């Protein structure tokens, strides 16, 4: 028996994931999955892991992406810390986009690998690797001389 | 393609004569590692040192029908590794400075990398690489003055589709070899002296007397 998830949300207190779904007959249902022992300090990845591997919830969560589940857990946790929903959503959005002016040298390993995962989408999309049609080891292109400025050189800065 | 040899400290000394060291510098996530990997291709087992801070790749090739061993030092851009930079620069023969054409800040940071490098290696050849052009090929019509200002070769490259990656690294190897052959760099001379000195030291160390530390003794008597 399979279910069709419609929406997945949260309940703050006591903490739970709330799922609305259509069952195999097309009827709309709601399922509330309490997250036991979840605190300000719980690990998000571990909690998500134990939720999806819980035999009682597995069937309902298998079609919800892991990042989505982790995002919902994060929202609950930030709420426990007194941080508003808007603020949390803003922070999550920042983490999941590349800001061309953000200095990534200052990030820790986890935050940096999240940024790299986003970059990987373009990287993989444009990638030519051995075995792909038209792959060549040496790809040499001589580009014509520049016809416009990049706008990245600041005339007043002697370095550029 | 890539002829590879395992990193073996025994070989390191023998190889020193015909080996060059090339370092890749630039901000986090500009694609330094992806570029080296694209040049060397798969099946390559690098040596990873101190989790992500530094990866060493050894590559055997020939330049002007002479065999050359190339050590690529792929360094991490993260700030917390900045105390390691002096060891990256030490005895390098060429530097590839990379920025990401999708992120202006990585271009704006080039002078900082370059300035620091020059404190340790005042005259080694440098090449500037503008990476990720696959994201927007229009960028290749644009001028980036940093390289011209500092008199270095400049390449538009993509580690993703491979554009100009081999050309970039071949040129780096050529410049590194030429630099090493013609180097009159005072620092290099000093370094060579130090190397010899290290070797001498090592052999005399083995015969060193293990006399008890006199300070320690004083303390006990007091
Ligand atoms: N589209 C595109 N993406 C690239 C290219 N090269 C690298 N990337 C992406 O940029 C991300 C970072 O590349 P890395 O090679 O890890 O960057 P790095 O300079 O070694 O970063 P640090 O080691 O952290 O200093 C990768 O995860 C890729 O997704 C490229 O040529 N094109
Ligand atoms: Mg790297």
Short mmCIF file of C-alpha atoms and ligand atoms in Angstrom, two decimals:
data_model
loop_
_atom_site.label_atom_id
_atom_site.label_comp_id
_atom_site.label_asym_id
_atom_site.label_seq_id
_atom_site.Cartn_x
_atom_site.Cartn_y
_atom_site.Cartn_z
CA UNK A 1 0.00 0.00 0.00
CA UNK A 2 1.50 3.29 -1.03
CA UNK A 3 0.70 6.79 0.09
CA UNK A 4 0.93 10.14 -1.75
CA UNK A 5 2.40 12.86 0.45
CA UNK A 6 0.67 16.24 0.08
CA UNK A 7 2.30 18.44 2.67
CA UNK A 8 4.78 18.03 5.45
CA UNK A 9 4.89 20.44 8.35
CA UNK A 10 5.76 20.65 12.02
CA UNK A 11 4.15 20.85 15.43
CA UNK A 12 6.31 22.70 17.93
CA UNK A 13 5.10 21.40 21.26
CA UNK A 14 5.47 18.54 21.80
CA UNK A 15 7.72 18.32 18.74
CA UNK A 16 6.35 16.34 15.82
CA UNK A 17 6.35 16.12 12.03
CA UNK A 18 2.87 16.38 10.56
CA UNK A 19 2.14 14.84 7.19
CA UNK A 20 -0.98 15.11 5.06
CA UNK A 21 -1.29 12.48 2.36
CA UNK A 22 -3.66 10.64 0.06
CA UNK A 23 -3.98 6.95 0.69
CA UNK A 24 -4.35 4.38 -2.08
CA UNK A 25 -8.07 5.14 -2.32
CA UNK A 26 -7.38 8.84 -2.74
CA UNK A 27 -8.67 9.84 0.70
CA UNK A 28 -6.90 12.66 2.51
CA UNK A 29 -5.32 11.75 5.84
CA UNK A 30 -3.11 13.38 8.40
CA UNK A 31 -0.39 11.65 10.35
CA UNK A 32 1.44 13.14 13.32
CA UNK A 33 4.83 11.67 14.10
CA UNK A 34 6.16 12.70 17.52
CA UNK A 35 9.91 13.24 17.77
CA UNK A 36 10.72 11.83 21.15
CA UNK A 37 13.63 13.14 23.18
CA UNK A 38 14.35 15.94 20.70
CA UNK A 39 16.12 18.88 22.36
CA UNK A 40 18.02 22.06 21.53
CA UNK A 41 21.17 20.04 21.37
CA UNK A 42 20.04 16.95 19.44
CA UNK A 43 21.88 16.17 16.23
CA UNK A 44 19.67 16.90 13.21
CA UNK A 45 21.17 14.26 10.95
CA UNK A 46 20.90 11.57 13.63
CA UNK A 47 17.33 12.47 14.50
CA UNK A 48 16.30 12.42 10.83
CA UNK A 49 18.02 9.08 10.45
CA UNK A 50 16.15 7.51 13.36
CA UNK A 51 12.82 8.93 12.19
CA UNK A 52 13.02 7.49 8.70
CA UNK A 53 14.25 4.16 9.94
CA UNK A 54 11.48 3.92 12.54
CA UNK A 55 9.27 1.05 11.29
CA UNK A 56 6.10 2.94 12.26
CA UNK A 57 6.97 6.02 10.20
CA UNK A 58 9.12 4.63 7.44
CA UNK A 59 6.29 4.14 4.96
CA UNK A 60 5.12 7.74 5.38
CA UNK A 61 8.52 9.36 5.15
CA UNK A 62 10.11 7.42 2.34
CA UNK A 63 8.88 9.89 -0.28
CA UNK A 64 9.94 12.97 1.65
CA UNK A 65 13.48 14.08 0.83
CA UNK A 66 16.09 13.98 3.53
CA UNK A 67 16.96 17.69 3.23
CA UNK A 68 13.26 18.47 3.66
CA UNK A 69 13.04 16.41 6.86
CA UNK A 70 16.23 17.96 8.20
CA UNK A 71 14.93 21.42 7.41
CA UNK A 72 11.73 20.77 9.40
CA UNK A 73 13.70 19.41 12.35
CA UNK A 74 15.91 22.46 12.22
CA UNK A 75 12.85 24.75 12.32
CA UNK A 76 11.61 22.99 15.46
CA UNK A 77 15.01 23.17 17.08
CA UNK A 78 15.54 26.86 16.33
CA UNK A 79 12.08 27.50 17.75
CA UNK A 80 13.18 25.78 20.97
CA UNK A 81 16.08 28.22 21.08
CA UNK A 82 13.67 31.14 20.75
CA UNK A 83 14.49 31.97 17.14
CA UNK A 84 11.59 33.07 14.94
CA UNK A 85 10.40 31.07 11.96
CA UNK A 86 11.21 33.92 9.58
CA UNK A 87 14.74 34.17 10.86
CA UNK A 88 15.29 30.43 10.55
CA UNK A 89 13.90 30.32 7.02
CA UNK A 90 16.13 33.25 6.07
CA UNK A 91 19.19 31.50 7.48
CA UNK A 92 18.36 28.25 5.70
CA UNK A 93 17.92 30.11 2.43
CA UNK A 94 21.33 31.78 2.86
CA UNK A 95 22.98 28.45 3.47
CA UNK A 96 21.45 26.98 0.36
CA UNK A 97 22.35 29.70 -2.08
CA UNK A 98 25.69 30.98 -3.29
CA UNK A 99 26.24 34.62 -2.50
CA UNK A 100 28.97 35.87 -4.87
CA UNK A 101 30.20 38.27 -2.20
CA UNK A 102 30.39 35.81 0.66
CA UNK A 103 33.89 34.86 1.78
CA UNK A 104 33.77 31.07 1.90
CA UNK A 105 37.27 30.91 3.42
CA UNK A 106 35.67 31.59 6.77
CA UNK A 107 33.20 28.68 6.73
CA UNK A 108 33.61 25.49 8.72
CA UNK A 109 33.80 22.13 6.97
CA UNK A 110 30.09 21.36 7.13
CA UNK A 111 28.95 24.74 5.85
CA UNK A 112 31.60 24.68 3.12
CA UNK A 113 30.63 21.23 1.91
CA UNK A 114 27.01 22.38 1.75
CA UNK A 115 28.07 25.21 -0.56
CA UNK A 116 30.11 22.83 -2.65
CA UNK A 117 27.12 20.49 -2.95
CA UNK A 118 25.13 23.36 -4.46
CA UNK A 119 27.99 24.13 -6.86
CA UNK A 120 28.12 20.47 -7.82
CA UNK A 121 24.82 20.83 -9.66
CA UNK A 122 26.34 23.04 -12.38
CA UNK A 123 29.57 21.14 -12.25
CA UNK A 124 27.87 17.82 -13.00
CA UNK A 125 25.47 19.34 -15.54
CA UNK A 126 28.29 20.75 -17.69
CA UNK A 127 30.72 17.94 -17.08
CA UNK A 128 32.44 15.99 -19.84
CA UNK A 129 34.11 12.88 -18.53
CA UNK A 130 35.77 9.83 -20.05
CA UNK A 131 33.16 7.67 -21.71
CA UNK A 132 30.92 10.64 -22.55
CA UNK A 133 30.39 11.36 -26.21
CA UNK A 134 32.84 13.96 -27.44
CA UNK A 135 35.14 13.62 -24.44
CA UNK A 136 38.71 14.61 -25.10
CA UNK A 137 41.55 14.78 -22.61
CA UNK A 138 43.00 17.91 -24.13
CA UNK A 139 40.53 20.67 -24.86
CA UNK A 140 42.26 23.78 -26.09
CA UNK A 141 40.37 26.94 -26.88
CA UNK A 142 41.98 30.26 -27.74
CA UNK A 143 39.51 32.93 -26.85
CA UNK A 144 39.48 36.20 -28.76
CA UNK A 145 40.86 39.27 -27.05
CA UNK A 146 38.45 40.81 -24.57
CA UNK A 147 35.94 43.28 -25.95
CA UNK A 148 34.46 44.54 -22.73
CA UNK A 149 35.50 45.07 -19.13
CA UNK A 150 34.55 42.60 -16.45
CA UNK A 151 33.55 45.38 -14.11
CA UNK A 152 35.58 43.60 -11.46
CA UNK A 153 38.63 45.82 -11.87
CA UNK A 154 38.53 48.92 -9.82
CA UNK A 155 40.55 51.68 -11.51
CA UNK A 156 41.34 53.27 -8.17
CA UNK A 157 42.81 50.03 -6.83
CA UNK A 158 46.46 49.65 -7.86
CA UNK A 159 46.22 45.85 -7.60
CA UNK A 160 43.89 45.54 -10.59
CA UNK B 1 48.00 10.46 -19.78
CA UNK B 2 49.09 10.55 -16.18
CA UNK B 3 52.01 8.35 -15.26
CA UNK B 4 51.88 8.06 -11.54
CA UNK B 5 54.29 7.08 -8.86
CA UNK B 6 53.58 6.50 -5.20
CA UNK B 7 54.91 9.01 -2.73
CA UNK B 8 57.81 7.37 -1.10
CA UNK B 9 60.15 9.24 1.21
CA UNK B 10 63.04 7.03 0.04
CA UNK B 11 62.56 8.26 -3.50
CA UNK B 12 62.09 11.83 -2.47
CA UNK B 13 65.79 12.53 -2.08
CA UNK B 14 66.84 10.90 -5.34
CA UNK B 15 64.10 12.77 -7.16
CA UNK B 16 65.04 16.16 -5.88
CA UNK B 17 67.40 16.82 -8.77
CA UNK B 18 64.76 16.54 -11.48
CA UNK B 19 61.65 17.33 -9.51
CA UNK B 20 59.58 20.49 -9.44
CA UNK B 21 56.93 21.67 -7.03
CA UNK B 22 53.80 23.44 -8.24
CA UNK B 23 51.29 24.93 -5.83
CA UNK B 24 47.65 25.88 -6.39
CA UNK B 25 46.38 28.87 -4.48
CA UNK B 26 43.07 30.65 -4.22
CA UNK B 27 39.91 30.96 -2.19
CA UNK B 28 37.84 28.07 -0.91
CA UNK B 29 35.71 26.38 -3.56
CA UNK B 30 37.20 28.11 -6.61
CA UNK B 31 37.94 24.63 -8.00
CA UNK B 32 41.64 24.07 -7.31
CA UNK B 33 41.15 20.40 -6.46
CA UNK B 34 38.80 19.80 -9.38
CA UNK B 35 41.36 21.30 -11.76
CA UNK B 36 44.19 19.08 -10.55
CA UNK B 37 41.89 16.07 -10.67
CA UNK B 38 40.83 16.94 -14.22
CA UNK B 39 44.43 17.20 -15.33
CA UNK B 40 45.50 13.93 -13.72
CA UNK B 41 42.21 12.10 -14.39
CA UNK B 42 40.94 9.07 -12.50
CA UNK B 43 42.69 6.18 -10.92
CA UNK B 44 44.94 8.45 -8.99
CA UNK B 45 45.69 7.94 -5.32
CA UNK B 46 46.85 11.21 -3.81
CA UNK B 47 48.35 11.66 -0.40
CA UNK B 48 46.02 13.54 1.83
CA UNK B 49 47.59 15.32 4.72
CA UNK B 50 45.86 16.73 7.80
CA UNK B 51 42.27 16.44 6.62
CA UNK B 52 41.69 18.62 3.59
CA UNK B 53 44.43 21.13 4.31
CA UNK B 54 46.78 19.74 1.74
CA UNK B 55 46.74 17.03 -0.91
CA UNK B 56 49.90 15.97 -2.69
CA UNK B 57 49.90 14.55 -6.19
CA UNK B 58 53.02 13.23 -7.84
CA UNK B 59 53.11 13.16 -11.62
CA UNK B 60 55.83 11.88 -13.96
CA UNK B 61 56.30 13.50 -17.32
CA UNK B 62 58.92 14.66 -19.81
CA UNK B 63 59.84 18.23 -20.64
CA UNK B 64 62.16 18.77 -23.64
CA UNK B 65 62.83 15.00 -23.62
CA UNK B 66 63.98 15.17 -20.00
CA UNK B 67 62.16 13.24 -17.31
CA UNK B 68 60.59 15.42 -14.68
CA UNK B 69 58.79 14.53 -11.47
CA UNK B 70 56.10 17.06 -10.66
CA UNK B 71 54.71 17.45 -7.17
CA UNK B 72 51.37 19.26 -7.15
CA UNK B 73 50.49 20.76 -3.82
CA UNK B 74 46.76 21.27 -3.72
CA UNK B 75 46.04 23.48 -0.76
CA UNK B 76 42.80 24.42 0.97
CA UNK B 77 41.55 27.98 0.94
CA UNK B 78 39.98 27.90 4.38
CA UNK B 79 41.32 30.51 6.73
CA UNK B 80 41.97 28.11 9.58
CA UNK B 81 44.81 26.59 7.57
CA UNK B 82 46.62 29.87 6.99
CA UNK B 83 49.34 29.01 9.49
CA UNK B 84 50.37 26.22 7.09
CA UNK B 85 50.94 28.52 4.13
CA UNK B 86 54.69 28.97 4.63
CA UNK B 87 55.18 25.24 4.12
CA UNK B 88 53.16 25.37 0.90
CA UNK B 89 55.36 28.11 -0.47
CA UNK B 90 58.61 26.56 0.64
CA UNK B 91 60.68 25.61 -2.43
CA UNK B 92 57.80 25.95 -4.86
CA UNK B 93 58.83 26.51 -8.47
CA UNK B 94 55.55 27.74 -9.89
CA UNK B 95 52.18 28.86 -8.62
CA UNK B 96 48.73 28.62 -10.17
CA UNK B 97 46.43 31.32 -8.80
CA UNK B 98 42.79 30.38 -9.28
CA UNK B 99 39.60 32.42 -9.04
CA UNK B 100 35.94 31.59 -9.71
CA UNK B 101 34.24 33.64 -12.44
CA UNK B 102 30.88 33.24 -10.68
CA UNK B 103 32.11 34.85 -7.43
CA UNK B 104 33.65 38.30 -7.52
CA UNK B 105 35.10 38.01 -4.03
CA UNK B 106 37.46 35.24 -5.17
CA UNK B 107 38.92 37.65 -7.74
CA UNK B 108 39.14 40.46 -5.24
CA UNK B 109 41.11 38.18 -2.92
CA UNK B 110 43.78 37.34 -5.50
CA UNK B 111 46.09 40.20 -4.41
CA UNK B 112 46.10 38.83 -0.85
CA UNK B 113 47.19 35.37 -2.01
CA UNK B 114 49.72 36.88 -4.36
CA UNK B 115 51.18 39.22 -1.77
CA UNK B 116 51.65 36.45 0.75
CA UNK B 117 53.22 34.17 -1.84
CA UNK B 118 55.68 36.89 -2.85
CA UNK B 119 56.89 37.28 0.74
CA UNK B 120 58.17 33.73 0.58
CA UNK B 121 58.83 33.28 -3.14
CA UNK B 122 59.68 36.66 -4.63
CA UNK B 123 60.36 35.50 -8.16
CA UNK B 124 58.74 32.18 -9.04
CA UNK B 125 56.51 32.22 -12.13
CA UNK B 126 52.76 32.52 -11.52
CA UNK B 127 49.81 31.76 -13.75
CA UNK B 128 46.30 33.09 -13.26
CA UNK B 129 43.34 30.82 -14.03
CA UNK B 130 39.72 31.98 -14.32
CA UNK B 131 37.75 28.81 -13.57
CA UNK B 132 34.13 27.70 -14.15
CA UNK B 133 33.71 29.37 -17.54
CA UNK B 134 31.29 26.55 -18.41
CA UNK B 135 28.73 28.38 -16.27
CA UNK B 136 28.84 31.42 -18.56
CA UNK B 137 30.95 31.40 -21.70
CA UNK B 138 30.28 35.11 -22.23
CA UNK B 139 32.78 35.81 -19.51
CA UNK B 140 35.56 34.96 -21.97
CA UNK B 141 34.82 38.21 -23.80
CA UNK B 142 35.67 40.18 -20.71
CA UNK B 143 38.92 41.66 -19.50
CA UNK B 144 40.38 40.82 -16.08
CA UNK B 145 43.33 43.07 -15.39
CA UNK B 146 44.94 41.39 -12.42
CA UNK B 147 47.08 39.01 -14.48
CA UNK B 148 48.23 41.71 -16.90
CA UNK B 149 49.07 44.05 -14.07
CA UNK B 150 51.34 41.46 -12.52
CA UNK B 151 52.69 40.18 -15.79
CA UNK B 152 51.41 36.64 -15.61
CA UNK B 153 49.88 34.35 -18.21
CA UNK B 154 46.10 34.13 -17.97
CA UNK B 155 43.78 31.26 -18.91
CA UNK B 156 40.04 30.83 -19.03
CA UNK B 157 39.45 27.26 -17.84
CA UNK B 158 36.78 24.81 -16.79
CA UNK B 159 37.45 21.80 -14.61
CA UNK B 160 33.95 20.67 -15.50
CA UNK B 161 34.15 20.47 -19.31
CA UNK B 162 37.94 20.42 -19.42
CA UNK B 163 38.57 23.61 -21.40
CA UNK B 164 42.24 24.61 -21.30
CA UNK B 165 43.01 22.54 -18.19
CA UNK B 166 45.77 20.49 -19.81
CA UNK B 167 47.21 23.59 -21.44
CA UNK B 168 47.28 25.38 -18.08
CA UNK B 169 49.11 22.58 -16.29
CA UNK B 170 51.54 21.88 -19.15
CA UNK B 171 52.51 25.52 -19.14
CA UNK B 172 52.89 25.50 -15.36
CA UNK B 173 55.20 22.48 -15.58
CA UNK B 174 57.24 24.16 -18.31
CA UNK B 175 57.61 27.39 -16.35
CA UNK B 176 58.50 25.49 -13.18
CA UNK B 177 61.21 23.48 -14.95
CA UNK B 178 62.69 26.55 -16.63
CA UNK B 179 62.64 28.43 -13.38
CA UNK B 180 64.44 25.64 -11.59
CA UNK B 181 67.11 25.34 -14.27
CA UNK B 182 67.81 29.04 -14.48
CA UNK B 183 67.13 30.03 -10.96
CA UNK B 184 69.48 32.52 -9.49
CA UNK B 185 67.03 33.09 -6.72
CA UNK B 186 68.99 33.87 -3.61
CA UNK B 187 66.37 32.14 -1.45
CA UNK B 188 66.78 28.97 -3.49
CA UNK B 189 70.49 28.95 -2.86
CA UNK B 190 69.91 29.36 0.84
CA UNK B 191 67.34 26.59 0.76
CA UNK B 192 69.72 24.27 -1.02
CA UNK B 193 72.34 24.95 1.64
CA UNK B 194 69.78 24.22 4.31
CA UNK B 195 68.84 20.97 2.64
CA UNK B 196 72.42 19.79 2.65
CA UNK B 197 72.74 20.92 6.20
CA UNK B 198 69.67 18.89 7.17
CA UNK B 199 71.14 15.77 5.66
CA UNK B 200 74.43 16.25 7.50
CA UNK B 201 72.60 16.88 10.68
CA UNK B 202 70.60 13.73 10.34
CA UNK B 203 73.63 11.53 10.05
CA UNK B 204 75.50 13.14 12.92
CA UNK B 205 72.39 13.00 15.09
CA UNK B 206 72.45 9.24 15.05
CA UNK B 207 75.78 9.20 16.87
CA UNK B 208 74.76 11.77 19.39
CA UNK B 209 75.53 11.17 23.01
CA UNK B 210 72.49 10.81 25.18
CA UNK B 211 73.85 12.68 28.13
CA UNK B 212 71.37 13.49 30.90
CA UNK B 213 69.96 16.97 30.87
CA UNK B 214 71.96 19.03 33.38
CA UNK B 215 69.16 21.46 34.07
CA UNK B 216 66.91 18.66 35.13
CA UNK B 217 69.59 17.40 37.46
CA UNK B 218 69.99 20.82 39.08
CA UNK B 219 66.33 20.93 39.73
CA UNK B 220 66.31 17.62 41.50
CA UNK B 221 69.17 18.60 43.75
CA UNK B 222 67.57 21.87 44.73
N1 LIG C 1 30.51 24.64 -12.99
C1 LIG C 1 31.72 24.37 -12.50
N2 LIG C 1 31.85 24.06 -11.18
C2 LIG C 1 33.08 23.78 -10.72
C3 LIG C 1 34.23 23.80 -11.54
N3 LIG C 1 35.30 23.45 -10.78
C4 LIG C 1 34.81 23.25 -9.53
N4 LIG C 1 33.49 23.43 -9.48
C5 LIG C 1 32.59 23.33 -8.32
O1 LIG C 1 33.19 24.03 -7.25
C6 LIG C 1 33.21 23.23 -6.09
C7 LIG C 1 34.49 23.44 -5.32
O2 LIG C 1 35.57 22.88 -6.04
P1 LIG C 1 36.90 22.37 -5.30
O3 LIG C 1 37.79 21.80 -6.34
O4 LIG C 1 36.54 21.55 -4.14
O5 LIG C 1 37.45 23.78 -4.78
P2 LIG C 1 38.84 24.06 -4.04
O6 LIG C 1 39.39 25.31 -4.64
O7 LIG C 1 39.71 22.86 -4.08
O8 LIG C 1 38.34 24.40 -2.57
P3 LIG C 1 39.16 24.25 -1.18
O9 LIG C 1 39.93 22.99 -1.22
O10 LIG C 1 38.07 24.24 -0.14
O11 LIG C 1 40.01 25.47 -1.02
C8 LIG C 1 33.09 21.78 -6.58
O12 LIG C 1 32.33 21.06 -5.65
C9 LIG C 1 32.39 21.89 -7.89
O13 LIG C 1 31.02 21.68 -7.71
C10 LIG C 1 34.06 24.13 -12.93
O14 LIG C 1 34.98 24.18 -13.74
N5 LIG C 1 32.78 24.40 -13.34
MG1 LIG C 2 40.51 21.68 -2.55
#
